[in-house]
């Protein structure tokens, strides 16, 4: 009868060893301090839209005045756009449009960049946010900075220094160059409550001034607008507005510019900004569908 207990003991040892092996295989008995790392979630977007079809024809007619009056073949060519050169259409695509009218030349470009993180600990969205943040910083903006009073204080300080140096009031032309000009239409009250001097013809030749570069709200996950009025040469003004926004792991850039035909003409910066923002919002809505 001593044989039976020996068999039972052997069976118990075998079962115990099997249970221990299974526990290690399932990670239940893994050593503390070495937990399994879960990969970061992928981005929402796995593909990009066809860029030259991303802007509706009706919108292009509004953004490119004069194109609708061109003969059929030329009109189609303008609205068809020109695809940007890229070597990986899954990661970056773009399209450019240009229209020459008697009064001015307008150009538009749209770029889409799909960001992918190759670090399993960093999500595509976080990597895209880093890419967007670099663009925002390059534009001289920062979403972490508080807009408003600090900027106004800096502007007033700059104006005070210039007034002390020159001994006279700040010239409006200098204000345009430093981006501190009153953004209100000529001859009317500004949004900040300052009134123009009311002198007839003092600024009658200037169109509405555009608002300065700034962070935008309610556009994708993050967005900013960069306003770049500048002189292209000695004969005409050139004004470019860029709107950049991020939605999940895609960063979109819209550039809209005007080059007047005459030296006496100045682009309406406020109009350029409004239309660039409107297009950016349409693109954001299309991406979210």
PDB file of C-alpha atoms in Angstrom:
ATOM      1  CA  UNK A   1       0.000   0.000   0.000  1.00  0.00           C
ATOM      2  CA  UNK A   2       3.033   2.329   0.218  1.00  0.00           C
ATOM      3  CA  UNK A   3       2.980   2.563  -3.605  1.00  0.00           C
ATOM      4  CA  UNK A   4      -0.184   4.651  -3.809  1.00  0.00           C
ATOM      5  CA  UNK A   5       1.059   7.676  -1.779  1.00  0.00           C
ATOM      6  CA  UNK A   6       4.219   7.769  -3.933  1.00  0.00           C
ATOM      7  CA  UNK A   7       2.161   8.025  -7.112  1.00  0.00           C
ATOM      8  CA  UNK A   8      -0.014  10.729  -5.609  1.00  0.00           C
ATOM      9  CA  UNK A   9       3.049  12.732  -4.580  1.00  0.00           C
ATOM     10  CA  UNK A  10       4.534  12.472  -8.061  1.00  0.00           C
ATOM     11  CA  UNK A  11       1.280  13.648  -9.653  1.00  0.00           C
ATOM     12  CA  UNK A  12       1.099  16.634  -7.331  1.00  0.00           C
ATOM     13  CA  UNK A  13       4.635  17.689  -8.231  1.00  0.00           C
ATOM     14  CA  UNK A  14       3.876  17.476 -11.965  1.00  0.00           C
ATOM     15  CA  UNK A  15       0.713  19.621 -11.596  1.00  0.00           C
ATOM     16  CA  UNK A  16       2.565  22.222  -9.560  1.00  0.00           C
ATOM     17  CA  UNK A  17       5.332  22.539 -12.115  1.00  0.00           C
ATOM     18  CA  UNK A  18       2.811  22.941 -14.950  1.00  0.00           C
ATOM     19  CA  UNK A  19       0.941  25.665 -13.101  1.00  0.00           C
ATOM     20  CA  UNK A  20       4.157  27.580 -12.461  1.00  0.00           C
ATOM     21  CA  UNK A  21       5.175  27.409 -16.102  1.00  0.00           C
ATOM     22  CA  UNK A  22       1.770  28.688 -17.259  1.00  0.00           C
ATOM     23  CA  UNK A  23       1.909  31.545 -14.780  1.00  0.00           C
ATOM     24  CA  UNK A  24       5.232  32.760 -16.162  1.00  0.00           C
ATOM     25  CA  UNK A  25       4.023  32.442 -19.754  1.00  0.00           C
ATOM     26  CA  UNK A  26       1.007  34.630 -19.059  1.00  0.00           C
ATOM     27  CA  UNK A  27       3.068  37.293 -17.308  1.00  0.00           C
ATOM     28  CA  UNK A  28       1.142  36.886 -14.054  1.00  0.00           C
ATOM     29  CA  UNK A  29       4.269  36.155 -12.093  1.00  0.00           C
ATOM     30  CA  UNK A  30       6.589  38.538 -13.990  1.00  0.00           C
ATOM     31  CA  UNK A  31       9.050  40.511 -11.926  1.00  0.00           C
ATOM     32  CA  UNK A  32       7.904  43.842 -10.533  1.00  0.00           C
ATOM     33  CA  UNK A  33       9.263  46.939 -12.288  1.00  0.00           C
ATOM     34  CA  UNK A  34       9.106  45.560 -15.831  1.00  0.00           C
ATOM     35  CA  UNK A  35       5.462  46.016 -16.948  1.00  0.00           C
ATOM     36  CA  UNK A  36       4.499  45.403 -20.563  1.00  0.00           C
ATOM     37  CA  UNK A  37       4.510  48.636 -22.650  1.00  0.00           C
ATOM     38  CA  UNK A  38       1.314  49.281 -24.624  1.00  0.00           C
ATOM     39  CA  UNK A  39       1.955  50.978 -27.978  1.00  0.00           C
ATOM     40  CA  UNK A  40       0.588  54.499 -28.392  1.00  0.00           C
ATOM     41  CA  UNK A  41      -2.630  54.721 -30.414  1.00  0.00           C
ATOM     42  CA  UNK A  42      -2.325  55.449 -34.150  1.00  0.00           C
ATOM     43  CA  UNK A  43      -3.563  58.673 -35.695  1.00  0.00           C
ATOM     44  CA  UNK A  44      -7.051  59.079 -37.080  1.00  0.00           C
ATOM     45  CA  UNK A  45      -5.924  59.506 -40.688  1.00  0.00           C
ATOM     46  CA  UNK A  46      -4.278  56.735 -42.702  1.00  0.00           C
ATOM     47  CA  UNK A  47      -4.533  58.526 -46.070  1.00  0.00           C
ATOM     48  CA  UNK A  48      -4.672  62.061 -47.445  1.00  0.00           C
ATOM     49  CA  UNK A  49      -7.233  63.689 -49.768  1.00  0.00           C
ATOM     50  CA  UNK A  50      -6.510  64.460 -53.405  1.00  0.00           C
ATOM     51  CA  UNK A  51      -5.223  68.036 -52.946  1.00  0.00           C
ATOM     52  CA  UNK A  52      -6.251  69.477 -56.316  1.00  0.00           C
ATOM     53  CA  UNK A  53      -9.813  68.269 -55.724  1.00  0.00           C
ATOM     54  CA  UNK A  54      -9.924  69.380 -52.102  1.00  0.00           C
ATOM     55  CA  UNK A  55     -11.118  72.915 -52.941  1.00  0.00           C
ATOM     56  CA  UNK A  56     -14.566  73.130 -54.607  1.00  0.00           C
ATOM     57  CA  UNK A  57     -14.736  74.919 -57.968  1.00  0.00           C
ATOM     58  CA  UNK A  58     -17.224  77.441 -56.561  1.00  0.00           C
ATOM     59  CA  UNK A  59     -14.702  78.366 -53.849  1.00  0.00           C
ATOM     60  CA  UNK A  60     -11.904  78.691 -56.396  1.00  0.00           C
ATOM     61  CA  UNK A  61     -14.043  81.116 -58.433  1.00  0.00           C
ATOM     62  CA  UNK A  62     -14.328  83.316 -55.353  1.00  0.00           C
ATOM     63  CA  UNK A  63     -10.650  83.072 -54.413  1.00  0.00           C
ATOM     64  CA  UNK A  64      -9.333  83.561 -57.957  1.00  0.00           C
ATOM     65  CA  UNK A  65     -11.232  86.528 -59.431  1.00  0.00           C
ATOM     66  CA  UNK A  66     -10.977  86.783 -63.189  1.00  0.00           C
ATOM     67  CA  UNK A  67     -10.526  83.056 -63.759  1.00  0.00           C
ATOM     68  CA  UNK A  68     -14.216  82.513 -64.477  1.00  0.00           C
ATOM     69  CA  UNK A  69     -14.005  84.998 -67.370  1.00  0.00           C
ATOM     70  CA  UNK A  70     -11.247  83.103 -69.149  1.00  0.00           C
ATOM     71  CA  UNK A  71     -11.924  80.956 -72.243  1.00  0.00           C
ATOM     72  CA  UNK A  72     -12.939  77.380 -71.525  1.00  0.00           C
ATOM     73  CA  UNK A  73      -9.555  75.661 -71.848  1.00  0.00           C
ATOM     74  CA  UNK A  74      -7.681  78.331 -69.896  1.00  0.00           C
ATOM     75  CA  UNK A  75     -10.353  78.390 -67.209  1.00  0.00           C
ATOM     76  CA  UNK A  76     -10.180  74.626 -66.763  1.00  0.00           C
ATOM     77  CA  UNK A  77      -6.410  74.789 -66.516  1.00  0.00           C
ATOM     78  CA  UNK A  78      -6.563  77.399 -63.746  1.00  0.00           C
ATOM     79  CA  UNK A  79      -9.198  75.540 -61.722  1.00  0.00           C
ATOM     80  CA  UNK A  80      -7.457  72.196 -62.238  1.00  0.00           C
ATOM     81  CA  UNK A  81      -4.448  73.467 -60.316  1.00  0.00           C
ATOM     82  CA  UNK A  82      -0.919  72.110 -60.291  1.00  0.00           C
ATOM     83  CA  UNK A  83       0.006  69.279 -57.935  1.00  0.00           C
ATOM     84  CA  UNK A  84       3.034  69.877 -55.729  1.00  0.00           C
ATOM     85  CA  UNK A  85       6.045  67.641 -56.298  1.00  0.00           C
ATOM     86  CA  UNK A  86       6.189  64.968 -53.596  1.00  0.00           C
ATOM     87  CA  UNK A  87       7.796  61.569 -53.275  1.00  0.00           C
ATOM     88  CA  UNK A  88       5.360  60.027 -50.796  1.00  0.00           C
ATOM     89  CA  UNK A  89       1.709  60.851 -51.440  1.00  0.00           C
ATOM     90  CA  UNK A  90       0.697  58.923 -48.320  1.00  0.00           C
ATOM     91  CA  UNK A  91       2.605  61.401 -46.188  1.00  0.00           C
ATOM     92  CA  UNK A  92       2.540  64.769 -47.968  1.00  0.00           C
ATOM     93  CA  UNK A  93       0.555  66.271 -50.855  1.00  0.00           C
ATOM     94  CA  UNK A  94      -0.257  69.757 -52.110  1.00  0.00           C
ATOM     95  CA  UNK A  95      -1.751  71.806 -54.929  1.00  0.00           C
ATOM     96  CA  UNK A  96      -1.257  75.341 -56.309  1.00  0.00           C
ATOM     97  CA  UNK A  97      -3.586  77.661 -58.220  1.00  0.00           C
ATOM     98  CA  UNK A  98      -2.897  81.030 -59.839  1.00  0.00           C
ATOM     99  CA  UNK A  99      -5.108  83.544 -61.610  1.00  0.00           C
ATOM    100  CA  UNK A 100      -4.006  86.672 -63.502  1.00  0.00           C
ATOM    101  CA  UNK A 101      -6.623  89.424 -63.656  1.00  0.00           C
ATOM    102  CA  UNK A 102      -6.230  92.987 -65.008  1.00  0.00           C
ATOM    103  CA  UNK A 103      -6.228  94.426 -61.476  1.00  0.00           C
ATOM    104  CA  UNK A 104      -4.160  91.807 -59.640  1.00  0.00           C
ATOM    105  CA  UNK A 105      -2.718  88.310 -59.558  1.00  0.00           C
ATOM    106  CA  UNK A 106      -3.980  85.952 -56.894  1.00  0.00           C
ATOM    107  CA  UNK A 107      -2.400  82.659 -55.903  1.00  0.00           C
ATOM    108  CA  UNK A 108      -3.517  79.861 -53.620  1.00  0.00           C
ATOM    109  CA  UNK A 109      -1.788  76.764 -52.288  1.00  0.00           C
ATOM    110  CA  UNK A 110      -2.979  73.957 -50.015  1.00  0.00           C
ATOM    111  CA  UNK A 111      -0.643  71.438 -48.372  1.00  0.00           C
ATOM    112  CA  UNK A 112      -1.549  68.330 -46.350  1.00  0.00           C
ATOM    113  CA  UNK A 113       0.996  66.502 -44.198  1.00  0.00           C
ATOM    114  CA  UNK A 114       0.156  63.213 -42.475  1.00  0.00           C
ATOM    115  CA  UNK A 115       2.459  62.673 -39.525  1.00  0.00           C
ATOM    116  CA  UNK A 116       3.438  59.175 -38.404  1.00  0.00           C
ATOM    117  CA  UNK A 117       5.361  58.434 -35.208  1.00  0.00           C
ATOM    118  CA  UNK A 118       7.851  55.593 -35.354  1.00  0.00           C
ATOM    119  CA  UNK A 119       8.238  55.619 -31.589  1.00  0.00           C
ATOM    120  CA  UNK A 120       5.756  53.155 -30.026  1.00  0.00           C
ATOM    121  CA  UNK A 121       5.663  55.296 -26.892  1.00  0.00           C
ATOM    122  CA  UNK A 122       4.635  58.445 -28.828  1.00  0.00           C
ATOM    123  CA  UNK A 123       1.294  58.662 -30.606  1.00  0.00           C
ATOM    124  CA  UNK A 124       0.868  60.008 -34.123  1.00  0.00           C
ATOM    125  CA  UNK A 125      -1.208  62.870 -32.709  1.00  0.00           C
ATOM    126  CA  UNK A 126       1.536  63.878 -30.269  1.00  0.00           C
ATOM    127  CA  UNK A 127       4.138  63.756 -33.013  1.00  0.00           C
ATOM    128  CA  UNK A 128       1.894  65.876 -35.271  1.00  0.00           C
ATOM    129  CA  UNK A 129       1.470  68.363 -32.442  1.00  0.00           C
ATOM    130  CA  UNK A 130       5.266  68.697 -32.278  1.00  0.00           C
ATOM    131  CA  UNK A 131       5.427  69.322 -36.037  1.00  0.00           C
ATOM    132  CA  UNK A 132       2.670  71.934 -35.761  1.00  0.00           C
ATOM    133  CA  UNK A 133       4.335  73.610 -32.754  1.00  0.00           C
ATOM    134  CA  UNK A 134       7.550  74.110 -34.761  1.00  0.00           C
ATOM    135  CA  UNK A 135       5.582  75.883 -37.500  1.00  0.00           C
ATOM    136  CA  UNK A 136       3.842  78.034 -34.903  1.00  0.00           C
ATOM    137  CA  UNK A 137       7.161  78.978 -33.319  1.00  0.00           C
ATOM    138  CA  UNK A 138       8.679  79.774 -36.712  1.00  0.00           C
ATOM    139  CA  UNK A 139       5.793  82.199 -37.276  1.00  0.00           C
ATOM    140  CA  UNK A 140       6.716  83.989 -34.049  1.00  0.00           C
ATOM    141  CA  UNK A 141       3.636  82.780 -32.211  1.00  0.00           C
ATOM    142  CA  UNK A 142       3.011  80.573 -29.207  1.00  0.00           C
ATOM    143  CA  UNK A 143      -0.286  79.076 -28.088  1.00  0.00           C
ATOM    144  CA  UNK A 144       1.056  78.919 -24.529  1.00  0.00           C
ATOM    145  CA  UNK A 145       1.479  82.698 -24.415  1.00  0.00           C
ATOM    146  CA  UNK A 146      -1.438  84.772 -23.231  1.00  0.00           C
ATOM    147  CA  UNK A 147      -2.623  87.084 -26.038  1.00  0.00           C
ATOM    148  CA  UNK A 148      -3.874  90.577 -25.379  1.00  0.00           C
ATOM    149  CA  UNK A 149      -2.512  92.726 -22.549  1.00  0.00           C
ATOM    150  CA  UNK A 150       1.158  91.606 -22.693  1.00  0.00           C
ATOM    151  CA  UNK A 151       1.300  92.178 -26.462  1.00  0.00           C
ATOM    152  CA  UNK A 152      -0.463  95.519 -26.166  1.00  0.00           C
ATOM    153  CA  UNK A 153       2.002  96.539 -23.483  1.00  0.00           C
ATOM    154  CA  UNK A 154       4.916  95.639 -25.718  1.00  0.00           C
ATOM    155  CA  UNK A 155       3.393  97.579 -28.609  1.00  0.00           C
ATOM    156  CA  UNK A 156       2.874 100.662 -26.464  1.00  0.00           C
ATOM    157  CA  UNK A 157       6.456 100.391 -25.241  1.00  0.00           C
ATOM    158  CA  UNK A 158       7.760 100.265 -28.800  1.00  0.00           C
ATOM    159  CA  UNK A 159       5.634 103.255 -29.794  1.00  0.00           C
ATOM    160  CA  UNK A 160       6.845 105.196 -26.755  1.00  0.00           C
ATOM    161  CA  UNK A 161      10.484 104.508 -27.580  1.00  0.00           C
ATOM    162  CA  UNK A 162      10.017 105.585 -31.193  1.00  0.00           C
ATOM    163  CA  UNK A 163       8.195 108.740 -30.074  1.00  0.00           C
ATOM    164  CA  UNK A 164      11.048 109.660 -27.760  1.00  0.00           C
ATOM    165  CA  UNK A 165      13.594 109.121 -30.500  1.00  0.00           C
ATOM    166  CA  UNK A 166      11.734 111.033 -33.183  1.00  0.00           C
ATOM    167  CA  UNK A 167      10.037 113.634 -30.956  1.00  0.00           C
ATOM    168  CA  UNK A 168       6.820 113.275 -32.889  1.00  0.00           C
ATOM    169  CA  UNK A 169       3.823 110.977 -33.222  1.00  0.00           C
ATOM    170  CA  UNK A 170       4.323 107.551 -34.745  1.00  0.00           C
ATOM    171  CA  UNK A 171       3.959 107.615 -38.509  1.00  0.00           C
ATOM    172  CA  UNK A 172       1.246 105.236 -39.837  1.00  0.00           C
ATOM    173  CA  UNK A 173       3.642 103.895 -42.459  1.00  0.00           C
ATOM    174  CA  UNK A 174       6.105 102.916 -39.726  1.00  0.00           C
ATOM    175  CA  UNK A 175       3.271 101.271 -37.845  1.00  0.00           C
ATOM    176  CA  UNK A 176       2.540  99.109 -40.863  1.00  0.00           C
ATOM    177  CA  UNK A 177       6.149  98.002 -41.007  1.00  0.00           C
ATOM    178  CA  UNK A 178       6.164  96.899 -37.353  1.00  0.00           C
ATOM    179  CA  UNK A 179       2.716  95.322 -37.440  1.00  0.00           C
ATOM    180  CA  UNK A 180       1.270  97.719 -34.850  1.00  0.00           C
ATOM    181  CA  UNK A 181      -0.973  99.744 -37.108  1.00  0.00           C
ATOM    182  CA  UNK A 182      -4.621 100.221 -36.219  1.00  0.00           C
ATOM    183  CA  UNK A 183      -6.463  97.365 -37.980  1.00  0.00           C
ATOM    184  CA  UNK A 184      -9.664  99.352 -38.382  1.00  0.00           C
ATOM    185  CA  UNK A 185     -10.824 100.808 -41.717  1.00  0.00           C
ATOM    186  CA  UNK A 186      -9.578 104.280 -42.557  1.00  0.00           C
ATOM    187  CA  UNK A 187     -11.715 107.099 -41.240  1.00  0.00           C
ATOM    188  CA  UNK A 188     -13.640 104.994 -38.691  1.00  0.00           C
ATOM    189  CA  UNK A 189     -13.327 104.019 -35.054  1.00  0.00           C
ATOM    190  CA  UNK A 190     -11.025 101.093 -34.375  1.00  0.00           C
ATOM    191  CA  UNK A 191     -11.921  98.029 -32.364  1.00  0.00           C
ATOM    192  CA  UNK A 192      -9.699  99.240 -29.527  1.00  0.00           C
ATOM    193  CA  UNK A 193     -11.740 102.425 -29.229  1.00  0.00           C
ATOM    194  CA  UNK A 194      -9.155 104.769 -30.751  1.00  0.00           C
ATOM    195  CA  UNK A 195     -10.478 107.231 -33.302  1.00  0.00           C
ATOM    196  CA  UNK A 196      -8.690 108.381 -36.400  1.00  0.00           C
ATOM    197  CA  UNK A 197      -7.727 112.012 -36.631  1.00  0.00           C
ATOM    198  CA  UNK A 198     -10.535 112.616 -39.112  1.00  0.00           C
ATOM    199  CA  UNK A 199      -8.304 114.575 -41.453  1.00  0.00           C
ATOM    200  CA  UNK A 200      -9.775 114.307 -44.959  1.00  0.00           C
ATOM    201  CA  UNK A 201      -7.617 112.197 -47.206  1.00  0.00           C
ATOM    202  CA  UNK A 202      -5.126 111.337 -44.448  1.00  0.00           C
ATOM    203  CA  UNK A 203      -5.419 107.570 -45.154  1.00  0.00           C
ATOM    204  CA  UNK A 204      -8.048 107.445 -47.853  1.00  0.00           C
ATOM    205  CA  UNK A 205      -5.789 105.565 -50.269  1.00  0.00           C
ATOM    206  CA  UNK A 206      -5.266 102.615 -47.907  1.00  0.00           C
ATOM    207  CA  UNK A 207      -7.730  99.706 -47.776  1.00  0.00           C
ATOM    208  CA  UNK A 208      -8.683  98.007 -44.549  1.00  0.00           C
ATOM    209  CA  UNK A 209      -5.661  96.919 -42.549  1.00  0.00           C
ATOM    210  CA  UNK A 210      -5.470  93.224 -41.706  1.00  0.00           C
ATOM    211  CA  UNK A 211      -5.366  91.986 -38.147  1.00  0.00           C
ATOM    212  CA  UNK A 212      -1.920  90.814 -37.018  1.00  0.00           C
ATOM    213  CA  UNK A 213      -0.644  87.246 -36.988  1.00  0.00           C
ATOM    214  CA  UNK A 214      -2.338  85.321 -34.184  1.00  0.00           C
ATOM    215  CA  UNK A 215      -3.509  82.024 -32.702  1.00  0.00           C
ATOM    216  CA  UNK A 216      -6.928  80.957 -34.022  1.00  0.00           C
ATOM    217  CA  UNK A 217      -9.724  79.339 -32.026  1.00  0.00           C
ATOM    218  CA  UNK A 218     -12.238  76.685 -33.103  1.00  0.00           C
ATOM    219  CA  UNK A 219     -10.195  75.422 -36.039  1.00  0.00           C
ATOM    220  CA  UNK A 220      -9.009  71.816 -35.784  1.00  0.00           C
ATOM    221  CA  UNK A 221      -7.070  70.881 -32.661  1.00  0.00           C
ATOM    222  CA  UNK A 222      -4.766  73.911 -32.964  1.00  0.00           C
ATOM    223  CA  UNK A 223      -4.376  76.705 -35.514  1.00  0.00           C
ATOM    224  CA  UNK A 224      -2.680  80.006 -36.245  1.00  0.00           C
ATOM    225  CA  UNK A 225      -2.741  82.724 -38.900  1.00  0.00           C
ATOM    226  CA  UNK A 226       0.379  84.441 -40.206  1.00  0.00           C
ATOM    227  CA  UNK A 227      -0.001  87.737 -42.031  1.00  0.00           C
ATOM    228  CA  UNK A 228       2.917  88.743 -44.246  1.00  0.00           C
ATOM    229  CA  UNK A 229       2.437  92.086 -45.989  1.00  0.00           C
ATOM    230  CA  UNK A 230       5.613  93.118 -47.747  1.00  0.00           C
ATOM    231  CA  UNK A 231       6.968  94.859 -50.818  1.00  0.00           C
ATOM    232  CA  UNK A 232       7.970  92.405 -53.492  1.00  0.00           C
ATOM    233  CA  UNK A 233       9.770  95.120 -55.479  1.00  0.00           C
ATOM    234  CA  UNK A 234       9.710  98.859 -56.099  1.00  0.00           C
ATOM    235  CA  UNK A 235       6.623  98.796 -58.294  1.00  0.00           C
ATOM    236  CA  UNK A 236       3.945  96.864 -56.413  1.00  0.00           C
ATOM    237  CA  UNK A 237       2.790  95.555 -53.065  1.00  0.00           C
ATOM    238  CA  UNK A 238       2.573  91.867 -52.257  1.00  0.00           C
ATOM    239  CA  UNK A 239       0.513  90.386 -49.433  1.00  0.00           C
ATOM    240  CA  UNK A 240       0.456  86.749 -48.254  1.00  0.00           C
ATOM    241  CA  UNK A 241      -1.710  85.154 -45.591  1.00  0.00           C
ATOM    242  CA  UNK A 242      -1.044  81.656 -44.244  1.00  0.00           C
ATOM    243  CA  UNK A 243      -3.404  79.603 -42.094  1.00  0.00           C
ATOM    244  CA  UNK A 244      -1.957  76.470 -40.498  1.00  0.00           C
ATOM    245  CA  UNK A 245      -4.001  74.000 -38.472  1.00  0.00           C
ATOM    246  CA  UNK A 246      -3.705  70.503 -37.062  1.00  0.00           C
ATOM    247  CA  UNK A 247      -6.459  67.930 -36.830  1.00  0.00           C
ATOM    248  CA  UNK A 248      -5.370  64.645 -35.245  1.00  0.00           C
ATOM    249  CA  UNK A 249      -2.224  63.538 -37.114  1.00  0.00           C
ATOM    250  CA  UNK A 250      -2.662  65.784 -40.177  1.00  0.00           C
ATOM    251  CA  UNK A 251      -1.211  69.301 -40.484  1.00  0.00           C
ATOM    252  CA  UNK A 252      -2.776  71.548 -43.155  1.00  0.00           C
ATOM    253  CA  UNK A 253      -1.336  74.786 -44.561  1.00  0.00           C
ATOM    254  CA  UNK A 254      -3.336  77.279 -46.651  1.00  0.00           C
ATOM    255  CA  UNK A 255      -1.483  80.148 -48.356  1.00  0.00           C
ATOM    256  CA  UNK A 256      -3.383  82.914 -50.113  1.00  0.00           C
ATOM    257  CA  UNK A 257      -1.648  85.869 -51.760  1.00  0.00           C
ATOM    258  CA  UNK A 258      -2.348  88.925 -53.909  1.00  0.00           C
ATOM    259  CA  UNK A 259      -0.033  90.931 -56.167  1.00  0.00           C
ATOM    260  CA  UNK A 260      -1.715  94.137 -57.449  1.00  0.00           C
ATOM    261  CA  UNK A 261      -1.001  95.238 -60.989  1.00  0.00           C
ATOM    262  CA  UNK A 262      -0.461  98.905 -60.100  1.00  0.00           C
ATOM    263  CA  UNK A 263       1.873 100.511 -57.589  1.00  0.00           C
ATOM    264  CA  UNK A 264      -1.003 102.648 -56.290  1.00  0.00           C
ATOM    265  CA  UNK A 265      -3.011  99.586 -55.297  1.00  0.00           C
ATOM    266  CA  UNK A 266      -2.635  97.925 -51.901  1.00  0.00           C
ATOM    267  CA  UNK A 267      -4.065  94.463 -51.204  1.00  0.00           C
ATOM    268  CA  UNK A 268      -6.948  94.257 -48.770  1.00  0.00           C
ATOM    269  CA  UNK A 269      -5.300  92.211 -46.036  1.00  0.00           C
ATOM    270  CA  UNK A 270      -8.494  91.758 -44.074  1.00  0.00           C
ATOM    271  CA  UNK A 271     -10.237  90.216 -47.093  1.00  0.00           C
ATOM    272  CA  UNK A 272      -7.304  87.869 -47.692  1.00  0.00           C
ATOM    273  CA  UNK A 273      -7.408  86.753 -44.069  1.00  0.00           C
ATOM    274  CA  UNK A 274     -11.155  86.158 -44.063  1.00  0.00           C
ATOM    275  CA  UNK A 275     -11.071  84.074 -47.236  1.00  0.00           C
ATOM    276  CA  UNK A 276      -8.042  82.050 -46.152  1.00  0.00           C
ATOM    277  CA  UNK A 277      -9.703  81.254 -42.823  1.00  0.00           C
ATOM    278  CA  UNK A 278     -12.982  80.331 -44.510  1.00  0.00           C
ATOM    279  CA  UNK A 279     -11.178  77.870 -46.789  1.00  0.00           C
ATOM    280  CA  UNK A 280      -9.239  76.375 -43.871  1.00  0.00           C
ATOM    281  CA  UNK A 281     -12.488  75.746 -42.002  1.00  0.00           C
ATOM    282  CA  UNK A 282     -13.994  74.034 -45.056  1.00  0.00           C
ATOM    283  CA  UNK A 283     -10.960  71.773 -45.316  1.00  0.00           C
ATOM    284  CA  UNK A 284     -11.161  70.946 -41.613  1.00  0.00           C
ATOM    285  CA  UNK A 285     -14.834  70.043 -41.958  1.00  0.00           C
ATOM    286  CA  UNK A 286     -14.121  67.864 -44.999  1.00  0.00           C
ATOM    287  CA  UNK A 287     -11.384  66.002 -43.119  1.00  0.00           C
ATOM    288  CA  UNK A 288     -13.685  65.322 -40.163  1.00  0.00           C
ATOM    289  CA  UNK A 289     -16.404  63.738 -42.335  1.00  0.00           C
TER     290      UNK A 289
END
